[in-house]
Amino acid sequence: MSKRWLFLSAAAVLIVVSLALVLLPGDKNDEDVKTEAGHAATASVANSPSATGTSTASASPSALATGASKKPSATQSARPTATSVTPSATKARQQAADTASLAGRIRPGVTYRGVATFYDADGGGACLYDPGDDVMTGAMNTTDYESSKACGAYVLVHAAGGATVTVRITNECPGECAPGQIDLSAQAFAKLANPSAGRIPITWNLVSPSTSDTISIRYKTGSSRYWCGIQAIGHRNPLARLEVLAGGTWRQLQRASYNYFLSESGSGCGGAIRLTDIYGEQLTVPALAVRPDVVQPTRLQFAKH
C-alpha cells in the first residue's frame, strides 16, 4: 500500500471522528443556536413595558439607573413636561378642596334648583337671630339647612322670568319643604313674582355680598364660666367652625341646630374665639366677657368672594 493511500485513510478517519464529536447529544449546532437566539429576542420584546402596557416602574433597576444618569438636554431643562403642575395651580386645587370640605351642602359655584314659597317673616326664626328691619330673608328647607350650617348664608334667588333677589337665611322651613326649596319672606317673594302665584320654580346659589357690617358675638342666656353657648352674628360668608382658646390650645365647639356653638364643660368660655368661614379664612376675636344675651361687636369681617 502506497504512502499516499495511508495518508488519505488517516485523514478520512479524522474527519469521521470530528463529525461524531460535533453531533454528540447535548451539543447545539448552528441552527439550534440561531433558533434560541430568536426566541430570546422575541421574549425580550414581549416582556418590555411598551409591549405589555406595564409602567416603567417595573423596569429593571439597572435600566432605571442608566436612564437616570443621563443629563437632560437643553430643551428638556428649559421647559416643564406636560404633566408638571405649577405652584399656583396646586394652591388653587388645594383651596377648592378645602372649601369643599369646610362647606356643607351649600357650596360656592353650585346652582341649586327648587321652588319658592313665602310666609310672614320678621328676620327671626330657628337661627335665633333677633327680628329686625331686614326683611329680605328666607327659611331654608331642613335638608339644606343642615342643622344650622345654612344660618347667616346669603343666597341669590333667580325666578324663571329673570327677576332676582338676595336673601339671608335666618330660619328653617320644616318637613313640608323639599330639598332646594326656600320659604321666602313675603317681601322677597314679591320681588320675584306676584304673591298670587303662591309657589314658583327657582334656581339659587351662594353669594358673598358687599357689606359695611362687622361680626358680633353673643353668649347664650344661662352662659357662665362653667357652660356657655356662643353665637356669631353678621358674618358675610357661612361659618364653618368656631373654636375657643383653652389652656393654650384651640378647641372646636359643636354647633347646635339653633345656631349656637356649645362648650358643655365651660372650657374656653370668656376666652379668645376663632372663627373660620367655608373659604378657610380665620378671624380671631380677643377675649370677651361672658355677658349672656348681650350682642358684643367686633371689628372683624370675612373677605368678599
PDB file of C-alpha atoms in Angstrom:
ATOM      1  CA  MET A   1       0.000   0.000   0.000  1.00  0.00           C
ATOM      2  CA  SER A   2       1.428   3.321  -1.007  1.00  0.00           C
ATOM      3  CA  LYS A   3       2.184   6.052   1.426  1.00  0.00           C
ATOM      4  CA  ARG A   4      -0.360   8.252  -0.305  1.00  0.00           C
ATOM      5  CA  TRP A   5      -3.161   5.778   0.374  1.00  0.00           C
ATOM      6  CA  LEU A   6      -2.234   5.505   4.029  1.00  0.00           C
ATOM      7  CA  PHE A   7      -2.336   9.278   4.364  1.00  0.00           C
ATOM      8  CA  LEU A   8      -5.777   9.500   2.763  1.00  0.00           C
ATOM      9  CA  SER A   9      -7.133   6.745   5.035  1.00  0.00           C
ATOM     10  CA  ALA A  10      -5.912   8.513   8.162  1.00  0.00           C
ATOM     11  CA  ALA A  11      -7.444  11.780   7.014  1.00  0.00           C
ATOM     12  CA  ALA A  12     -10.784  10.072   6.435  1.00  0.00           C
ATOM     13  CA  VAL A  13     -10.750   8.608   9.974  1.00  0.00           C
ATOM     14  CA  LEU A  14     -10.043  12.027  11.467  1.00  0.00           C
ATOM     15  CA  ILE A  15     -12.949  13.561   9.551  1.00  0.00           C
ATOM     16  CA  VAL A  16     -15.376  10.854  10.783  1.00  0.00           C
ATOM     17  CA  VAL A  17     -14.251  11.320  14.408  1.00  0.00           C
ATOM     18  CA  SER A  18     -14.679  15.100  14.152  1.00  0.00           C
ATOM     19  CA  LEU A  19     -18.205  14.746  12.792  1.00  0.00           C
ATOM     20  CA  ALA A  20     -19.126  12.361  15.602  1.00  0.00           C
ATOM     21  CA  LEU A  21     -17.901  14.794  18.218  1.00  0.00           C
ATOM     22  CA  VAL A  22     -19.888  17.661  16.698  1.00  0.00           C
ATOM     23  CA  LEU A  23     -23.106  15.585  16.639  1.00  0.00           C
ATOM     24  CA  LEU A  24     -22.867  14.192  20.191  1.00  0.00           C
ATOM     25  CA  PRO A  25     -26.182  14.530  22.284  1.00  0.00           C
ATOM     26  CA  GLY A  26     -26.443  17.723  24.395  1.00  0.00           C
ATOM     27  CA  ASP A  27     -24.424  19.849  21.969  1.00  0.00           C
ATOM     28  CA  LYS A  28     -26.048  22.586  19.921  1.00  0.00           C
ATOM     29  CA  ASN A  29     -25.497  23.035  16.194  1.00  0.00           C
ATOM     30  CA  ASP A  30     -25.606  26.395  14.470  1.00  0.00           C
ATOM     31  CA  GLU A  31     -29.318  26.093  13.666  1.00  0.00           C
ATOM     32  CA  ASP A  32     -30.175  25.470  17.327  1.00  0.00           C
ATOM     33  CA  VAL A  33     -28.174  28.486  18.397  1.00  0.00           C
ATOM     34  CA  LYS A  34     -29.932  30.668  15.844  1.00  0.00           C
ATOM     35  CA  THR A  35     -33.380  29.407  16.903  1.00  0.00           C
ATOM     36  CA  GLU A  36     -32.763  30.007  20.620  1.00  0.00           C
ATOM     37  CA  ALA A  37     -31.360  33.463  19.903  1.00  0.00           C
ATOM     38  CA  GLY A  38     -34.543  34.287  18.049  1.00  0.00           C
ATOM     39  CA  HIS A  39     -36.698  33.073  20.959  1.00  0.00           C
ATOM     40  CA  ALA A  40     -34.693  35.173  23.408  1.00  0.00           C
ATOM     41  CA  ALA A  41     -35.159  38.282  21.272  1.00  0.00           C
ATOM     42  CA  THR A  42     -38.898  37.627  20.988  1.00  0.00           C
ATOM     43  CA  ALA A  43     -39.209  37.130  24.739  1.00  0.00           C
ATOM     44  CA  SER A  44     -37.303  40.321  25.366  1.00  0.00           C
ATOM     45  CA  VAL A  45     -39.726  42.347  23.217  1.00  0.00           C
ATOM     46  CA  ALA A  46     -42.786  40.646  24.694  1.00  0.00           C
ATOM     47  CA  ASN A  47     -41.677  41.446  28.220  1.00  0.00           C
ATOM     48  CA  SER A  48     -40.814  45.089  27.548  1.00  0.00           C
ATOM     49  CA  PRO A  49     -43.062  47.781  29.169  1.00  0.00           C
ATOM     50  CA  SER A  50     -44.336  49.084  25.837  1.00  0.00           C
ATOM     51  CA  ALA A  51     -45.463  45.669  24.713  1.00  0.00           C
ATOM     52  CA  THR A  52     -47.201  44.648  27.907  1.00  0.00           C
ATOM     53  CA  GLY A  53     -48.585  48.018  28.987  1.00  0.00           C
ATOM     54  CA  THR A  54     -46.610  47.848  32.237  1.00  0.00           C
ATOM     55  CA  SER A  55     -45.377  51.164  33.615  1.00  0.00           C
ATOM     56  CA  THR A  56     -41.690  51.994  33.595  1.00  0.00           C
ATOM     57  CA  ALA A  57     -41.666  51.387  37.348  1.00  0.00           C
ATOM     58  CA  SER A  58     -41.451  47.650  36.539  1.00  0.00           C
ATOM     59  CA  ALA A  59     -38.257  48.081  34.541  1.00  0.00           C
ATOM     60  CA  SER A  60     -35.069  46.589  35.930  1.00  0.00           C
ATOM     61  CA  PRO A  61     -33.087  48.698  38.416  1.00  0.00           C
ATOM     62  CA  SER A  62     -30.124  48.779  36.095  1.00  0.00           C
ATOM     63  CA  ALA A  63     -32.218  50.164  33.256  1.00  0.00           C
ATOM     64  CA  LEU A  64     -33.655  52.857  35.504  1.00  0.00           C
ATOM     65  CA  ALA A  65     -30.242  53.743  36.846  1.00  0.00           C
ATOM     66  CA  THR A  66     -28.861  54.080  33.327  1.00  0.00           C
ATOM     67  CA  GLY A  67     -31.666  56.404  32.321  1.00  0.00           C
ATOM     68  CA  ALA A  68     -31.290  58.482  35.485  1.00  0.00           C
ATOM     69  CA  SER A  69     -27.602  59.019  34.866  1.00  0.00           C
ATOM     70  CA  LYS A  70     -28.243  60.776  31.585  1.00  0.00           C
ATOM     71  CA  LYS A  71     -28.268  64.583  31.716  1.00  0.00           C
ATOM     72  CA  PRO A  72     -31.378  66.273  30.262  1.00  0.00           C
ATOM     73  CA  SER A  73     -30.939  68.184  27.058  1.00  0.00           C
ATOM     74  CA  ALA A  74     -31.111  71.970  26.991  1.00  0.00           C
ATOM     75  CA  THR A  75     -34.638  71.748  25.568  1.00  0.00           C
ATOM     76  CA  GLN A  76     -35.791  69.414  28.327  1.00  0.00           C
ATOM     77  CA  SER A  77     -34.392  71.580  31.106  1.00  0.00           C
ATOM     78  CA  ALA A  78     -35.789  74.784  29.616  1.00  0.00           C
ATOM     79  CA  ARG A  79     -39.460  73.835  29.798  1.00  0.00           C
ATOM     80  CA  PRO A  80     -41.631  71.705  32.128  1.00  0.00           C
ATOM     81  CA  THR A  81     -43.110  68.428  30.990  1.00  0.00           C
ATOM     82  CA  ALA A  82     -46.773  68.143  30.080  1.00  0.00           C
ATOM     83  CA  THR A  83     -47.539  66.608  33.465  1.00  0.00           C
ATOM     84  CA  SER A  84     -45.878  69.292  35.571  1.00  0.00           C
ATOM     85  CA  VAL A  85     -48.141  71.387  37.859  1.00  0.00           C
ATOM     86  CA  THR A  86     -47.370  74.998  38.711  1.00  0.00           C
ATOM     87  CA  PRO A  87     -47.457  76.061  42.378  1.00  0.00           C
ATOM     88  CA  SER A  88     -50.399  78.400  41.706  1.00  0.00           C
ATOM     89  CA  ALA A  89     -52.431  75.567  40.159  1.00  0.00           C
ATOM     90  CA  THR A  90     -51.644  73.317  43.112  1.00  0.00           C
ATOM     91  CA  LYS A  91     -52.673  76.071  45.547  1.00  0.00           C
ATOM     92  CA  ALA A  92     -55.927  76.665  43.662  1.00  0.00           C
ATOM     93  CA  ARG A  93     -56.784  72.970  43.751  1.00  0.00           C
ATOM     94  CA  GLN A  94     -55.987  72.781  47.451  1.00  0.00           C
ATOM     95  CA  GLN A  95     -58.162  75.818  48.157  1.00  0.00           C
ATOM     96  CA  ALA A  96     -61.020  74.243  46.195  1.00  0.00           C
ATOM     97  CA  ALA A  97     -60.627  71.013  48.170  1.00  0.00           C
ATOM     98  CA  ASP A  98     -60.518  72.924  51.455  1.00  0.00           C
ATOM     99  CA  THR A  99     -63.668  74.862  50.551  1.00  0.00           C
ATOM    100  CA  ALA A 100     -65.486  71.666  49.643  1.00  0.00           C
ATOM    101  CA  SER A 101     -64.529  70.077  52.978  1.00  0.00           C
ATOM    102  CA  LEU A 102     -65.489  73.145  55.072  1.00  0.00           C
ATOM    103  CA  ALA A 103     -68.762  73.890  53.322  1.00  0.00           C
ATOM    104  CA  GLY A 104     -71.838  71.833  53.964  1.00  0.00           C
ATOM    105  CA  ARG A 105     -74.470  71.042  51.354  1.00  0.00           C
ATOM    106  CA  ILE A 106     -74.478  74.648  50.158  1.00  0.00           C
ATOM    107  CA  ARG A 107     -71.237  75.267  48.272  1.00  0.00           C
ATOM    108  CA  PRO A 108     -69.822  78.152  46.244  1.00  0.00           C
ATOM    109  CA  GLY A 109     -70.191  77.904  42.486  1.00  0.00           C
ATOM    110  CA  VAL A 110     -73.083  75.433  42.603  1.00  0.00           C
ATOM    111  CA  THR A 111     -76.567  76.211  41.251  1.00  0.00           C
ATOM    112  CA  TYR A 112     -79.457  74.635  43.132  1.00  0.00           C
ATOM    113  CA  ARG A 113     -82.988  74.074  41.835  1.00  0.00           C
ATOM    114  CA  GLY A 114     -86.206  74.141  43.802  1.00  0.00           C
ATOM    115  CA  VAL A 115     -89.308  76.186  44.445  1.00  0.00           C
ATOM    116  CA  ALA A 116     -90.021  79.391  46.346  1.00  0.00           C
ATOM    117  CA  THR A 117     -92.940  79.937  48.653  1.00  0.00           C
ATOM    118  CA  PHE A 118     -93.422  82.724  51.197  1.00  0.00           C
ATOM    119  CA  TYR A 119     -94.504  83.446  54.764  1.00  0.00           C
ATOM    120  CA  ASP A 120     -94.738  86.406  57.131  1.00  0.00           C
ATOM    121  CA  ALA A 121     -91.087  86.677  58.216  1.00  0.00           C
ATOM    122  CA  ASP A 122     -89.522  89.177  60.603  1.00  0.00           C
ATOM    123  CA  GLY A 123     -85.857  88.103  60.393  1.00  0.00           C
ATOM    124  CA  GLY A 124     -86.077  85.809  63.412  1.00  0.00           C
ATOM    125  CA  GLY A 125     -86.515  82.059  63.439  1.00  0.00           C
ATOM    126  CA  ALA A 126     -84.607  78.827  64.026  1.00  0.00           C
ATOM    127  CA  CYS A 127     -81.206  80.544  63.694  1.00  0.00           C
ATOM    128  CA  LEU A 128     -82.102  82.636  66.785  1.00  0.00           C
ATOM    129  CA  TYR A 129     -81.166  85.947  65.207  1.00  0.00           C
ATOM    130  CA  ASP A 130     -83.088  88.945  66.502  1.00  0.00           C
ATOM    131  CA  PRO A 131     -86.041  90.160  64.427  1.00  0.00           C
ATOM    132  CA  GLY A 132     -85.174  93.384  62.635  1.00  0.00           C
ATOM    133  CA  ASP A 133     -85.803  95.743  59.795  1.00  0.00           C
ATOM    134  CA  ASP A 134     -84.115  93.484  57.224  1.00  0.00           C
ATOM    135  CA  VAL A 135     -87.000  91.615  55.638  1.00  0.00           C
ATOM    136  CA  MET A 136     -85.001  90.170  52.728  1.00  0.00           C
ATOM    137  CA  THR A 137     -84.727  86.831  54.457  1.00  0.00           C
ATOM    138  CA  GLY A 138     -85.590  83.219  53.871  1.00  0.00           C
ATOM    139  CA  ALA A 139     -86.201  79.897  55.628  1.00  0.00           C
ATOM    140  CA  MET A 140     -84.106  77.063  54.193  1.00  0.00           C
ATOM    141  CA  ASN A 141     -85.547  73.573  53.807  1.00  0.00           C
ATOM    142  CA  THR A 142     -84.441  71.142  56.518  1.00  0.00           C
ATOM    143  CA  THR A 143     -82.121  69.171  54.232  1.00  0.00           C
ATOM    144  CA  ASP A 144     -80.130  72.199  53.079  1.00  0.00           C
ATOM    145  CA  TYR A 145     -80.465  73.910  56.475  1.00  0.00           C
ATOM    146  CA  GLU A 146     -78.240  71.061  57.638  1.00  0.00           C
ATOM    147  CA  SER A 147     -78.604  71.535  61.394  1.00  0.00           C
ATOM    148  CA  SER A 148     -77.974  75.323  61.199  1.00  0.00           C
ATOM    149  CA  LYS A 149     -74.967  75.287  58.827  1.00  0.00           C
ATOM    150  CA  ALA A 150     -77.006  77.449  56.444  1.00  0.00           C
ATOM    151  CA  CYS A 151     -77.651  80.120  59.094  1.00  0.00           C
ATOM    152  CA  GLY A 152     -76.376  83.517  58.000  1.00  0.00           C
ATOM    153  CA  ALA A 153     -75.699  82.423  54.409  1.00  0.00           C
ATOM    154  CA  TYR A 154     -76.627  84.844  51.633  1.00  0.00           C
ATOM    155  CA  VAL A 155     -78.234  83.282  48.566  1.00  0.00           C
ATOM    156  CA  LEU A 156     -79.177  84.835  45.249  1.00  0.00           C
ATOM    157  CA  VAL A 157     -82.558  83.539  44.095  1.00  0.00           C
ATOM    158  CA  HIS A 158     -83.481  83.531  40.372  1.00  0.00           C
ATOM    159  CA  ALA A 159     -87.034  83.302  39.072  1.00  0.00           C
ATOM    160  CA  ALA A 160     -87.862  81.843  35.657  1.00  0.00           C
ATOM    161  CA  GLY A 161     -88.725  85.284  34.266  1.00  0.00           C
ATOM    162  CA  GLY A 162     -85.275  86.697  35.087  1.00  0.00           C
ATOM    163  CA  ALA A 163     -86.073  88.527  38.340  1.00  0.00           C
ATOM    164  CA  THR A 164     -83.626  88.024  41.225  1.00  0.00           C
ATOM    165  CA  VAL A 165     -83.415  88.770  44.938  1.00  0.00           C
ATOM    166  CA  THR A 166     -80.676  88.222  47.530  1.00  0.00           C
ATOM    167  CA  VAL A 167     -81.825  86.931  50.921  1.00  0.00           C
ATOM    168  CA  ARG A 168     -80.130  85.945  54.168  1.00  0.00           C
ATOM    169  CA  ILE A 169     -81.048  82.593  55.693  1.00  0.00           C
ATOM    170  CA  THR A 170     -82.445  83.169  59.172  1.00  0.00           C
ATOM    171  CA  ASN A 171     -84.874  80.299  59.607  1.00  0.00           C
ATOM    172  CA  GLU A 172     -85.615  76.661  58.841  1.00  0.00           C
ATOM    173  CA  CYS A 173     -88.535  75.521  56.736  1.00  0.00           C
ATOM    174  CA  PRO A 174     -89.675  72.236  58.307  1.00  0.00           C
ATOM    175  CA  GLY A 175     -90.630  68.914  56.776  1.00  0.00           C
ATOM    176  CA  GLU A 176     -93.114  70.149  54.169  1.00  0.00           C
ATOM    177  CA  CYS A 177     -90.304  71.994  52.347  1.00  0.00           C
ATOM    178  CA  ALA A 178     -88.483  69.746  49.864  1.00  0.00           C
ATOM    179  CA  PRO A 179     -84.712  69.885  49.202  1.00  0.00           C
ATOM    180  CA  GLY A 180     -83.936  73.006  47.171  1.00  0.00           C
ATOM    181  CA  GLN A 181     -86.989  74.876  48.439  1.00  0.00           C
ATOM    182  CA  ILE A 182     -86.749  78.264  50.162  1.00  0.00           C
ATOM    183  CA  ASP A 183     -89.657  79.792  52.044  1.00  0.00           C
ATOM    184  CA  LEU A 184     -89.059  83.484  51.441  1.00  0.00           C
ATOM    185  CA  SER A 185     -90.317  86.490  53.318  1.00  0.00           C
ATOM    186  CA  ALA A 186     -93.403  87.908  51.632  1.00  0.00           C
ATOM    187  CA  GLN A 187     -91.423  90.999  50.610  1.00  0.00           C
ATOM    188  CA  ALA A 188     -88.662  88.940  48.987  1.00  0.00           C
ATOM    189  CA  PHE A 189     -91.144  86.731  47.119  1.00  0.00           C
ATOM    190  CA  ALA A 190     -92.894  89.832  45.748  1.00  0.00           C
ATOM    191  CA  LYS A 191     -89.644  90.824  44.008  1.00  0.00           C
ATOM    192  CA  LEU A 192     -89.767  87.592  42.025  1.00  0.00           C
ATOM    193  CA  ALA A 193     -93.452  87.146  41.226  1.00  0.00           C
ATOM    194  CA  ASN A 194     -96.957  88.220  42.099  1.00  0.00           C
ATOM    195  CA  PRO A 195     -97.843  86.821  45.533  1.00  0.00           C
ATOM    196  CA  SER A 196    -100.965  85.351  43.964  1.00  0.00           C
ATOM    197  CA  ALA A 197     -98.696  82.790  42.295  1.00  0.00           C
ATOM    198  CA  GLY A 198     -98.016  81.323  45.731  1.00  0.00           C
ATOM    199  CA  ARG A 199     -95.323  78.936  44.513  1.00  0.00           C
ATOM    200  CA  ILE A 200     -92.793  79.360  41.697  1.00  0.00           C
ATOM    201  CA  PRO A 201     -89.814  77.401  40.321  1.00  0.00           C
ATOM    202  CA  ILE A 202     -86.418  78.932  41.176  1.00  0.00           C
ATOM    203  CA  THR A 203     -82.690  78.401  40.998  1.00  0.00           C
ATOM    204  CA  TRP A 204     -80.365  79.788  43.636  1.00  0.00           C
ATOM    205  CA  ASN A 205     -76.706  79.978  44.551  1.00  0.00           C
ATOM    206  CA  LEU A 206     -74.490  81.119  47.402  1.00  0.00           C
ATOM    207  CA  VAL A 207     -73.109  84.685  47.245  1.00  0.00           C
ATOM    208  CA  SER A 208     -70.618  86.739  49.255  1.00  0.00           C
ATOM    209  CA  PRO A 209     -72.109  90.241  49.224  1.00  0.00           C
ATOM    210  CA  SER A 210     -70.617  93.645  49.911  1.00  0.00           C
ATOM    211  CA  THR A 211     -71.325  94.840  53.437  1.00  0.00           C
ATOM    212  CA  SER A 212     -70.159  97.507  55.852  1.00  0.00           C
ATOM    213  CA  ASP A 213     -71.262  95.459  58.852  1.00  0.00           C
ATOM    214  CA  THR A 214     -68.841  93.645  61.120  1.00  0.00           C
ATOM    215  CA  ILE A 215     -69.288  90.417  63.049  1.00  0.00           C
ATOM    216  CA  SER A 216     -70.761  90.378  66.548  1.00  0.00           C
ATOM    217  CA  ILE A 217     -70.569  87.720  69.259  1.00  0.00           C
ATOM    218  CA  ARG A 218     -73.330  86.774  71.687  1.00  0.00           C
ATOM    219  CA  TYR A 219     -73.248  84.409  74.667  1.00  0.00           C
ATOM    220  CA  LYS A 220     -76.457  82.468  75.144  1.00  0.00           C
ATOM    221  CA  THR A 221     -78.776  83.045  78.069  1.00  0.00           C
ATOM    222  CA  GLY A 222     -77.540  80.960  81.016  1.00  0.00           C
ATOM    223  CA  SER A 223     -73.882  81.044  79.944  1.00  0.00           C
ATOM    224  CA  SER A 224     -71.164  81.165  82.594  1.00  0.00           C
ATOM    225  CA  ARG A 225     -67.595  80.016  83.011  1.00  0.00           C
ATOM    226  CA  TYR A 226     -68.979  76.503  83.629  1.00  0.00           C
ATOM    227  CA  TRP A 227     -71.125  76.231  80.491  1.00  0.00           C
ATOM    228  CA  CYS A 228     -71.680  78.520  77.551  1.00  0.00           C
ATOM    229  CA  GLY A 229     -73.189  78.810  74.120  1.00  0.00           C
ATOM    230  CA  ILE A 230     -71.596  81.220  71.630  1.00  0.00           C
ATOM    231  CA  GLN A 231     -73.210  82.701  68.527  1.00  0.00           C
ATOM    232  CA  ALA A 232     -71.602  84.687  65.696  1.00  0.00           C
ATOM    233  CA  ILE A 233     -73.849  87.252  64.016  1.00  0.00           C
ATOM    234  CA  GLY A 234     -73.429  89.223  60.802  1.00  0.00           C
ATOM    235  CA  HIS A 235     -70.766  87.129  59.067  1.00  0.00           C
ATOM    236  CA  ARG A 236     -70.563  87.734  55.308  1.00  0.00           C
ATOM    237  CA  ASN A 237     -69.800  84.102  54.461  1.00  0.00           C
ATOM    238  CA  PRO A 238     -71.216  80.924  56.007  1.00  0.00           C
ATOM    239  CA  LEU A 239     -69.455  79.929  59.197  1.00  0.00           C
ATOM    240  CA  ALA A 240     -67.680  76.584  59.151  1.00  0.00           C
ATOM    241  CA  ARG A 241     -66.097  76.430  62.617  1.00  0.00           C
ATOM    242  CA  LEU A 242     -65.994  78.259  65.932  1.00  0.00           C
ATOM    243  CA  GLU A 243     -63.119  77.500  68.304  1.00  0.00           C
ATOM    244  CA  VAL A 244     -62.210  78.740  71.777  1.00  0.00           C
ATOM    245  CA  LEU A 245     -58.757  79.070  73.287  1.00  0.00           C
ATOM    246  CA  ALA A 246     -58.475  76.840  76.331  1.00  0.00           C
ATOM    247  CA  GLY A 247     -55.205  76.013  78.053  1.00  0.00           C
ATOM    248  CA  GLY A 248     -53.211  77.366  75.146  1.00  0.00           C
ATOM    249  CA  THR A 249     -54.995  75.111  72.648  1.00  0.00           C
ATOM    250  CA  TRP A 250     -57.775  75.885  70.171  1.00  0.00           C
ATOM    251  CA  ARG A 251     -60.782  73.692  70.859  1.00  0.00           C
ATOM    252  CA  GLN A 252     -63.541  73.343  68.266  1.00  0.00           C
ATOM    253  CA  LEU A 253     -67.090  73.600  69.625  1.00  0.00           C
ATOM    254  CA  GLN A 254     -70.066  71.632  68.366  1.00  0.00           C
ATOM    255  CA  ARG A 255     -72.816  73.587  66.650  1.00  0.00           C
ATOM    256  CA  ALA A 256     -76.387  73.112  67.844  1.00  0.00           C
ATOM    257  CA  SER A 257     -79.366  73.103  65.490  1.00  0.00           C
ATOM    258  CA  TYR A 258     -80.367  76.500  66.950  1.00  0.00           C
ATOM    259  CA  ASN A 259     -77.092  78.087  65.743  1.00  0.00           C
ATOM    260  CA  TYR A 260     -75.067  78.318  68.957  1.00  0.00           C
ATOM    261  CA  PHE A 261     -71.686  76.647  69.473  1.00  0.00           C
ATOM    262  CA  LEU A 262     -71.659  74.883  72.825  1.00  0.00           C
ATOM    263  CA  SER A 263     -68.946  74.388  75.434  1.00  0.00           C
ATOM    264  CA  GLU A 264     -70.585  71.840  77.723  1.00  0.00           C
ATOM    265  CA  SER A 265     -67.749  71.881  80.269  1.00  0.00           C
ATOM    266  CA  GLY A 266     -67.187  75.620  80.190  1.00  0.00           C
ATOM    267  CA  SER A 267     -63.798  75.188  78.563  1.00  0.00           C
ATOM    268  CA  GLY A 268     -62.789  78.424  76.826  1.00  0.00           C
ATOM    269  CA  CYS A 269     -65.854  80.394  77.941  1.00  0.00           C
ATOM    270  CA  GLY A 270     -64.766  84.023  78.169  1.00  0.00           C
ATOM    271  CA  GLY A 271     -61.544  83.403  76.244  1.00  0.00           C
ATOM    272  CA  ALA A 272     -60.421  84.257  72.720  1.00  0.00           C
ATOM    273  CA  ILE A 273     -62.616  82.962  69.892  1.00  0.00           C
ATOM    274  CA  ARG A 274     -61.507  81.872  66.420  1.00  0.00           C
ATOM    275  CA  LEU A 275     -63.971  81.913  63.520  1.00  0.00           C
ATOM    276  CA  THR A 276     -63.413  80.061  60.223  1.00  0.00           C
ATOM    277  CA  ASP A 277     -65.568  80.568  57.133  1.00  0.00           C
ATOM    278  CA  ILE A 278     -66.151  77.992  54.389  1.00  0.00           C
ATOM    279  CA  TYR A 279     -63.309  79.502  52.342  1.00  0.00           C
ATOM    280  CA  GLY A 280     -60.830  78.741  55.112  1.00  0.00           C
ATOM    281  CA  GLU A 281     -60.288  82.328  56.294  1.00  0.00           C
ATOM    282  CA  GLN A 282     -59.763  82.593  60.049  1.00  0.00           C
ATOM    283  CA  LEU A 283     -60.546  85.577  62.279  1.00  0.00           C
ATOM    284  CA  THR A 284     -59.510  85.760  65.923  1.00  0.00           C
ATOM    285  CA  VAL A 285     -61.764  87.633  68.338  1.00  0.00           C
ATOM    286  CA  PRO A 286     -59.986  88.804  71.512  1.00  0.00           C
ATOM    287  CA  ALA A 287     -61.341  87.534  74.816  1.00  0.00           C
ATOM    288  CA  LEU A 288     -64.818  88.828  75.630  1.00  0.00           C
ATOM    289  CA  ALA A 289     -66.575  88.798  78.970  1.00  0.00           C
ATOM    290  CA  VAL A 290     -69.313  86.224  79.373  1.00  0.00           C
ATOM    291  CA  ARG A 291     -72.334  88.509  79.220  1.00  0.00           C
ATOM    292  CA  PRO A 292     -75.404  86.371  78.469  1.00  0.00           C
ATOM    293  CA  ASP A 293     -77.762  87.588  75.746  1.00  0.00           C
ATOM    294  CA  VAL A 294     -75.688  90.697  75.018  1.00  0.00           C
ATOM    295  CA  VAL A 295     -74.524  91.392  71.444  1.00  0.00           C
ATOM    296  CA  GLN A 296     -70.842  92.348  71.589  1.00  0.00           C
ATOM    297  CA  PRO A 297     -69.458  93.881  68.380  1.00  0.00           C
ATOM    298  CA  THR A 298     -66.038  93.221  66.893  1.00  0.00           C
ATOM    299  CA  ARG A 299     -64.093  94.996  64.172  1.00  0.00           C
ATOM    300  CA  LEU A 300     -63.768  91.863  62.079  1.00  0.00           C
ATOM    301  CA  GLN A 301     -65.358  90.652  58.847  1.00  0.00           C
ATOM    302  CA  PHE A 302     -64.565  87.897  56.333  1.00  0.00           C
ATOM    303  CA  ALA A 303     -63.280  88.803  52.879  1.00  0.00           C
ATOM    304  CA  LYS A 304     -65.661  89.086  49.924  1.00  0.00           C
ATOM    305  CA  HIS A 305     -65.600  86.237  47.388  1.00  0.00           C
TER     306      HIS A 305
END
